[in-house]
Amino acid sequence: MEHPQPSTLSDLLHSPRPLTASVSLPFLSTPPPPPSHHSTDHRILTTLNRPTVIVGTLTLPTHTTPSSSHFPCSCFKFSDGSATVCCDILSFRLAAIGKQIRITAWNFIPFKHPGDRGSRTGFLEIIKWCFSDPNESNLADIFQFTPSFPGTNCNKGGKNFRAVHGVVKSVGPISIVPCATPASGVYDLNSSSKVNLLGFLVQLLCCECRLCGSRELVNNLRNGSFEIENVNGHSFTKMEILYFCGNASSFHPVMTKLIGSRVVVSGLKKKLVCLTKEESCLMYLTLDETVLRVCPRLEKLTLCLKSEIKGKGECGSYTGVIRGVYMKGMALELDNDVWFLLTDQLHTMIHGLRVGSIISMRNVHFVDPKFSWTKVVILGACVKTSIVLESFSPLETVCNVVLQSTSMLGKFIQSLPFSTRLW
Ligand SMILES: [Zn+2]
Ligand SMILES: [Zn+2]
Ligand SMILES: [Zn+2]
């Protein structure tokens, strides 16, 4: 058998066309999907004519101070020393962040950087991977937002820290919130001394049992009486809101991957956040000391992937194949006469929304527009909607990298009877 040759990202960026490759030839383990009448005009991705691996490091996006020239995607990044590109990864593990990984099956879709005319970049779809150091696959899925350095006082305010144990239900888009400086005690969104803070909201269905009360859990994690491996005795009943703000906003792709997973987040602060002059909401805010733990993969709670569709604006999940991408990525045609309408710019920046991809949409609204001439279902995205790529497209189709979204569709969508924005 031919020995796999390493490929570098800079080589791939010079490739004139999208590629697919794997460590073994001639074929990827996933055969191309059966041809349908929609996909006949798309060719299958060109397979690199030699077995290959890519070795590099998976990292989180860095959201610098928001500016108009900022490329507003929220993808995982992958660097191999020759270049850094946006990527998405199947079989994600928290332990892989910051680690060197070997990618043994991938697609690479080059595109022009929308914020920087002419410069070439691309999207790496990681299909199969492993840790470069096989021992690292046994690492616990735990991540501390800011690694504590010896000598820093990480117990500062420690007794007020809270922890929560729950199942990730929804992840909102990243938004820029003009906010008072955290030093002032309460986050007042209407304060005159405003800073622009990036952040996103996560809904967590939490356990409130004897072990998991938000004050007790901190101690129970410390003294070992709480074991994340053990799910027995917990019941997830109380919806809590976590606000990942500041540096923690780079966790957006991670939390999106974790929808439906059981997590423990510690090192949080409970705060009253003023939304408007009259309205405020008690939520948990991330701090520099925040630690995220993910329960072992084996018991990922099975979500109902196809909700019963009534078409009255109810919220649910749906999985389908993308058949067409229209209106700069804001309208996706799925199989079975289902249309998915996206309003948020962050959603339209998910590069992997290519024709042929299988996506699963969490927390979408089902709307039956009751057209007299045809039967279609519209899935409407809202601020709680998340899109997860279940399988990358084997077709040579373009990435979704529109920088500016038009407001036309947004207006149309607002005229539809979706539930009102909650957040
Ligand atoms: Zn990106
Ligand atoms: Zn519990
Ligand atoms: Zn909604």
XYZ file of C-alpha atoms and ligand atoms in Angstrom:
426
model
C 0.000 0.000 0.000
C 1.226 3.473 -0.846
C 2.319 5.511 2.155
C 0.131 8.570 2.759
C 1.861 11.810 1.839
C 1.219 14.892 3.949
C -0.630 17.717 2.243
C -0.282 21.294 3.389
C -2.982 23.927 3.409
C -0.857 26.212 1.260
C -0.745 23.469 -1.408
C -4.514 23.173 -1.236
C -4.966 26.942 -1.512
C -3.116 26.801 -4.808
C -5.307 24.054 -6.129
C -7.547 25.405 -8.882
C -10.538 23.305 -7.826
C -12.152 21.821 -4.731
C -10.694 18.509 -3.665
C -11.509 15.504 -1.572
C -8.961 13.046 -0.262
C -8.364 10.353 2.272
C -5.542 8.366 3.775
C -6.423 5.375 1.647
C -7.322 5.222 -2.004
C -9.193 4.869 -4.183
C -12.452 5.737 -2.469
C -13.695 7.402 0.664
C -15.661 5.139 2.904
C -18.787 7.135 2.192
C -19.963 6.476 -1.347
C -21.458 9.361 -3.300
C -25.213 9.679 -2.808
C -27.493 8.200 -5.420
C -27.983 10.710 -8.232
C -31.178 12.679 -8.039
C -32.648 14.905 -10.679
C -31.490 17.964 -8.737
C -27.849 17.072 -8.416
C -27.140 16.096 -12.018
C -25.699 19.521 -12.761
C -23.123 19.171 -9.974
C -20.083 16.999 -10.411
C -18.595 14.912 -7.618
C -15.564 16.491 -5.899
C -12.246 15.670 -7.561
C -10.355 13.046 -5.583
C -6.683 13.767 -4.957
C -4.764 11.105 -6.854
C -2.644 9.994 -3.907
C -3.320 8.906 -0.325
C -2.769 11.839 1.987
C -3.032 13.215 5.510
C -3.114 16.785 6.830
C -1.503 17.395 10.211
C -2.227 20.548 12.162
C -4.005 22.165 15.072
C -7.704 22.751 15.626
C -8.417 26.102 17.256
C -11.307 28.374 18.140
C -12.157 31.541 16.226
C -10.825 34.736 17.737
C -13.360 37.498 17.804
C -11.400 40.684 17.930
C -13.065 44.029 18.499
C -15.965 44.102 16.089
C -15.270 46.184 13.019
C -16.827 46.482 9.603
C -13.912 44.752 7.916
C -14.095 41.812 10.304
C -14.981 38.574 8.575
C -17.985 37.708 10.677
C -17.869 33.928 10.601
C -17.713 31.825 13.694
C -16.012 28.703 12.381
C -13.452 26.448 13.962
C -10.017 27.205 12.543
C -7.341 24.810 11.414
C -3.651 25.708 11.059
C -0.816 23.570 9.824
C 2.017 26.088 9.881
C 1.586 26.923 6.196
C -1.830 28.576 6.486
C -4.959 28.915 8.633
C -8.424 28.229 7.237
C -11.991 27.918 8.473
C -13.066 24.351 9.079
C -15.834 22.127 10.348
C -15.249 18.763 11.949
C -17.323 15.617 12.272
C -17.073 13.516 15.468
C -16.020 16.643 17.347
C -14.394 16.316 20.741
C -13.697 19.159 23.143
C -10.331 17.586 23.966
C -9.186 18.192 20.376
C -9.083 21.979 20.748
C -5.522 23.221 20.696
C -4.211 19.717 19.970
C -2.395 18.435 16.948
C -4.646 16.189 14.903
C -4.188 14.009 11.821
C -6.909 14.436 9.252
C -7.342 11.233 7.310
C -10.371 12.160 5.185
C -11.379 15.652 4.125
C -12.900 17.966 1.549
C -11.307 21.300 0.744
C -13.366 24.042 -0.899
C -11.322 27.099 -1.899
C -12.991 30.504 -2.083
C -12.080 34.160 -2.235
C -11.912 35.924 1.104
C -15.048 38.099 1.054
C -13.551 40.783 3.281
C -10.208 40.982 1.521
C -10.667 41.064 -2.246
C -8.534 38.672 -4.181
C -6.938 36.757 -1.353
C -7.636 33.059 -1.487
C -8.792 31.109 1.481
C -10.853 28.003 1.850
C -13.010 25.758 3.947
C -11.706 22.452 5.224
C -14.353 19.810 5.911
C -12.814 17.315 8.308
C -14.512 13.968 7.756
C -12.168 11.634 9.647
C -9.455 12.538 12.116
C -7.496 11.271 15.086
C -5.144 12.727 17.676
C -1.520 12.844 16.492
C -0.590 11.520 19.911
C -2.816 8.449 20.376
C -2.668 8.883 24.178
C -4.570 12.139 23.849
C -7.705 10.345 22.753
C -8.102 9.313 26.398
C -8.105 12.910 27.611
C -11.203 14.147 29.387
C -13.357 16.579 27.422
C -12.667 19.569 29.599
C -11.683 23.109 28.679
C -10.665 26.041 30.835
C -11.297 29.337 29.104
C -8.137 31.012 30.349
C -5.494 28.547 31.486
C -4.493 29.513 35.010
C -0.848 30.424 35.312
C 1.106 29.665 38.432
C 1.041 32.668 40.715
C -2.303 34.056 39.569
C -4.948 34.169 42.190
C -7.704 32.068 40.689
C -9.601 31.862 43.950
C -10.483 35.524 43.667
C -14.217 35.644 44.264
C -14.161 31.853 44.208
C -16.819 31.372 46.857
C -19.329 33.239 44.743
C -18.698 31.065 41.734
C -21.545 28.962 40.486
C -21.701 25.815 38.414
C -24.493 24.271 36.394
C -25.123 20.750 35.123
C -27.467 20.456 32.214
C -28.304 19.571 28.647
C -27.621 22.182 25.944
C -30.987 23.061 24.397
C -30.282 26.031 22.177
C -27.479 28.347 21.166
C -28.171 31.866 19.946
C -26.153 33.754 17.343
C -23.222 35.920 18.333
C -24.242 39.499 18.747
C -22.578 42.695 19.754
C -24.109 44.110 22.891
C -23.312 47.635 23.967
C -22.795 47.017 27.622
C -21.586 48.688 30.768
C -18.187 47.581 31.982
C -18.390 44.431 34.101
C -16.753 46.254 37.014
C -19.964 48.127 37.747
C -21.623 45.077 39.264
C -24.729 44.777 37.132
C -24.524 44.485 33.377
C -26.685 47.400 32.363
C -27.297 47.391 28.650
C -28.635 50.930 28.865
C -25.808 52.439 30.816
C -24.123 55.491 29.380
C -20.606 54.064 29.732
C -20.925 51.473 27.032
C -18.397 49.037 25.663
C -19.138 46.724 22.793
C -19.207 43.217 24.168
C -19.489 40.181 21.928
C -21.491 37.330 23.278
C -24.097 34.691 22.744
C -26.787 33.035 24.827
C -27.144 29.348 25.583
C -30.208 27.701 27.025
C -29.335 24.865 29.352
C -31.907 22.508 30.828
C -30.386 22.044 34.276
C -30.547 19.535 37.094
C -31.379 20.880 40.520
C -30.811 17.732 42.554
C -28.942 17.640 45.861
C -25.599 17.328 44.040
C -26.262 19.896 41.331
C -27.564 23.010 43.080
C -25.543 25.834 41.542
C -23.699 26.601 44.798
C -23.217 22.995 45.941
C -22.032 21.760 42.562
C -18.849 23.840 42.834
C -17.868 22.024 46.019
C -19.067 18.654 44.787
C -16.894 18.989 41.682
C -13.945 19.876 43.860
C -14.350 17.059 46.388
C -15.226 14.439 43.799
C -18.753 13.640 44.986
C -20.071 14.718 41.588
C -19.031 12.416 38.757
C -19.903 13.558 35.276
C -19.787 9.971 33.981
C -22.768 9.058 36.105
C -26.127 10.290 34.841
C -28.244 8.316 37.340
C -30.289 10.290 39.816
C -30.243 13.548 37.861
C -33.305 15.094 36.339
C -33.147 18.011 33.963
C -36.049 20.324 34.593
C -34.943 23.922 35.116
C -34.145 26.098 32.101
C -31.241 28.430 32.760
C -29.598 30.983 30.489
C -25.846 31.188 30.137
C -24.270 34.233 28.559
C -20.948 33.469 26.917
C -19.416 36.917 26.710
C -16.118 38.524 25.845
C -13.410 35.958 25.084
C -15.869 33.151 25.696
C -17.727 34.168 22.536
C -15.120 32.161 20.628
C -16.891 29.123 22.087
C -19.805 29.543 19.733
C -18.886 26.677 17.364
C -18.232 24.405 20.353
C -21.570 25.040 22.039
C -23.337 24.553 18.701
C -21.724 21.119 18.412
C -22.854 20.341 21.956
C -26.586 20.873 21.422
C -28.208 17.817 22.959
C -25.125 16.986 25.033
C -24.847 16.980 28.812
C -22.325 19.480 30.120
C -21.069 20.970 33.372
C -20.050 24.608 33.292
C -18.289 25.922 36.390
C -16.685 29.211 37.331
C -19.798 31.195 36.437
C -21.267 34.269 38.023
C -24.992 34.736 38.439
C -26.014 38.247 37.417
C -29.036 40.303 36.727
C -28.717 41.568 33.172
C -30.812 44.562 32.212
C -32.276 44.019 28.762
C -34.335 47.186 28.610
C -35.172 49.825 31.207
C -38.033 47.688 32.509
C -36.871 44.213 31.651
C -34.064 42.281 33.270
C -33.084 38.647 33.309
C -31.116 36.557 35.781
C -28.440 34.619 33.969
C -25.092 32.960 34.410
C -22.145 34.817 32.924
C -18.870 33.247 31.909
C -15.689 34.520 33.537
C -12.004 34.039 32.855
C -12.149 31.132 35.313
C -14.985 29.329 33.553
C -14.450 25.624 32.893
C -16.521 23.549 30.478
C -16.803 19.790 30.866
C -18.623 17.527 28.433
C -20.074 14.202 29.474
C -18.615 11.100 27.818
C -19.737 10.791 24.231
C -21.458 7.424 24.549
C -24.706 8.664 26.028
C -25.390 11.645 23.790
C -29.042 12.201 24.408
C -30.971 11.301 21.318
C -32.854 14.251 19.997
C -35.977 13.749 18.045
C -34.644 14.768 14.662
C -37.912 14.976 12.796
C -40.548 16.673 14.817
C -44.167 16.241 13.938
C -44.972 19.074 11.572
C -48.209 20.953 12.091
C -47.089 24.129 10.296
C -48.475 26.517 12.878
C -45.156 28.137 13.786
C -44.228 25.520 16.369
C -40.581 24.931 17.149
C -38.732 21.705 16.395
C -35.851 19.974 14.701
C -35.443 18.845 11.126
C -32.766 17.021 9.163
C -32.503 17.190 5.400
C -30.315 17.377 2.309
C -29.649 20.778 0.732
C -30.946 20.728 -2.866
C -30.520 24.386 -3.701
C -29.099 27.601 -2.246
C -30.820 30.847 -3.203
C -30.868 34.527 -2.298
C -27.235 34.681 -1.206
C -27.660 31.686 1.029
C -30.709 33.002 2.850
C -33.112 30.477 1.342
C -32.195 26.808 1.262
C -34.258 24.289 -0.643
C -34.257 20.938 1.128
C -35.607 17.616 -0.034
C -39.348 16.892 0.198
C -40.463 20.446 -0.673
C -39.115 21.975 2.490
C -37.638 25.466 2.437
C -35.378 26.804 5.146
C -35.250 30.578 5.510
C -32.351 32.173 7.329
C -32.480 35.658 8.697
C -29.369 35.934 10.755
C -26.113 36.875 9.109
C -24.259 34.413 11.268
C -26.351 31.579 9.904
C -25.649 32.603 6.343
C -21.941 32.550 7.164
C -21.904 28.791 7.782
C -19.646 27.894 4.867
C -20.646 24.231 4.748
C -24.217 24.976 3.659
C -23.458 23.601 0.186
C -25.743 21.751 -2.172
C -25.496 18.089 -1.210
C -24.777 18.632 2.506
C -26.987 16.994 5.098
C -27.896 19.512 7.770
C -29.830 19.254 10.933
C -31.643 22.325 12.127
C -32.428 22.652 15.810
C -35.140 24.950 17.107
C -36.664 26.001 13.808
C -40.243 27.136 13.349
C -42.480 25.080 11.063
C -44.752 27.185 8.931
C -47.240 25.994 6.345
C -47.679 29.034 4.080
C -50.893 27.448 2.666
C -50.040 28.191 -0.942
C -52.975 27.113 -3.083
C -50.806 25.849 -5.945
C -48.346 23.680 -4.060
C -47.685 21.991 -0.744
C -44.496 23.227 0.885
C -43.250 23.553 4.434
C -41.201 26.562 5.458
C -38.669 26.271 8.238
C -38.033 29.652 9.763
C -34.835 30.393 11.626
C -34.936 32.550 14.711
C -32.408 33.576 17.336
C -32.498 30.132 18.942
C -31.938 28.239 15.727
C -28.747 26.279 15.262
C -27.563 24.491 12.177
C -25.364 21.439 12.477
C -23.714 19.830 9.477
C -24.334 16.112 9.756
C -22.554 15.166 6.544
C -20.487 17.220 4.120
C -21.482 17.460 0.500
C -19.577 15.111 -1.821
C -20.500 17.439 -4.706
C -18.425 20.215 -6.202
C -20.613 23.020 -4.923
C -19.643 26.425 -3.607
C -19.358 27.607 -0.022
C -21.649 30.093 1.564
C -19.551 33.192 2.138
C -21.756 36.204 1.586
C -20.460 39.159 3.541
C -23.520 41.383 3.518
C -27.018 40.062 3.722
C -29.871 41.862 2.080
C -32.692 42.928 4.282
C -35.331 42.086 1.684
C -35.847 38.522 2.798
C -35.710 39.573 6.420
C -38.698 41.816 5.838
C -40.573 39.036 4.089
C -39.867 36.673 6.936
C -41.066 39.148 9.519
C -44.393 39.175 7.724
C -44.794 35.452 8.354
C -46.434 34.261 11.539
C -43.299 33.146 13.369
C -43.175 33.327 17.097
C -41.754 36.611 18.201
C -38.099 36.925 19.027
C -37.586 35.973 22.615
C -34.102 37.227 23.183
Zn -15.410 30.843 8.524
Zn -28.261 16.483 39.492
Zn -37.773 30.555 17.855
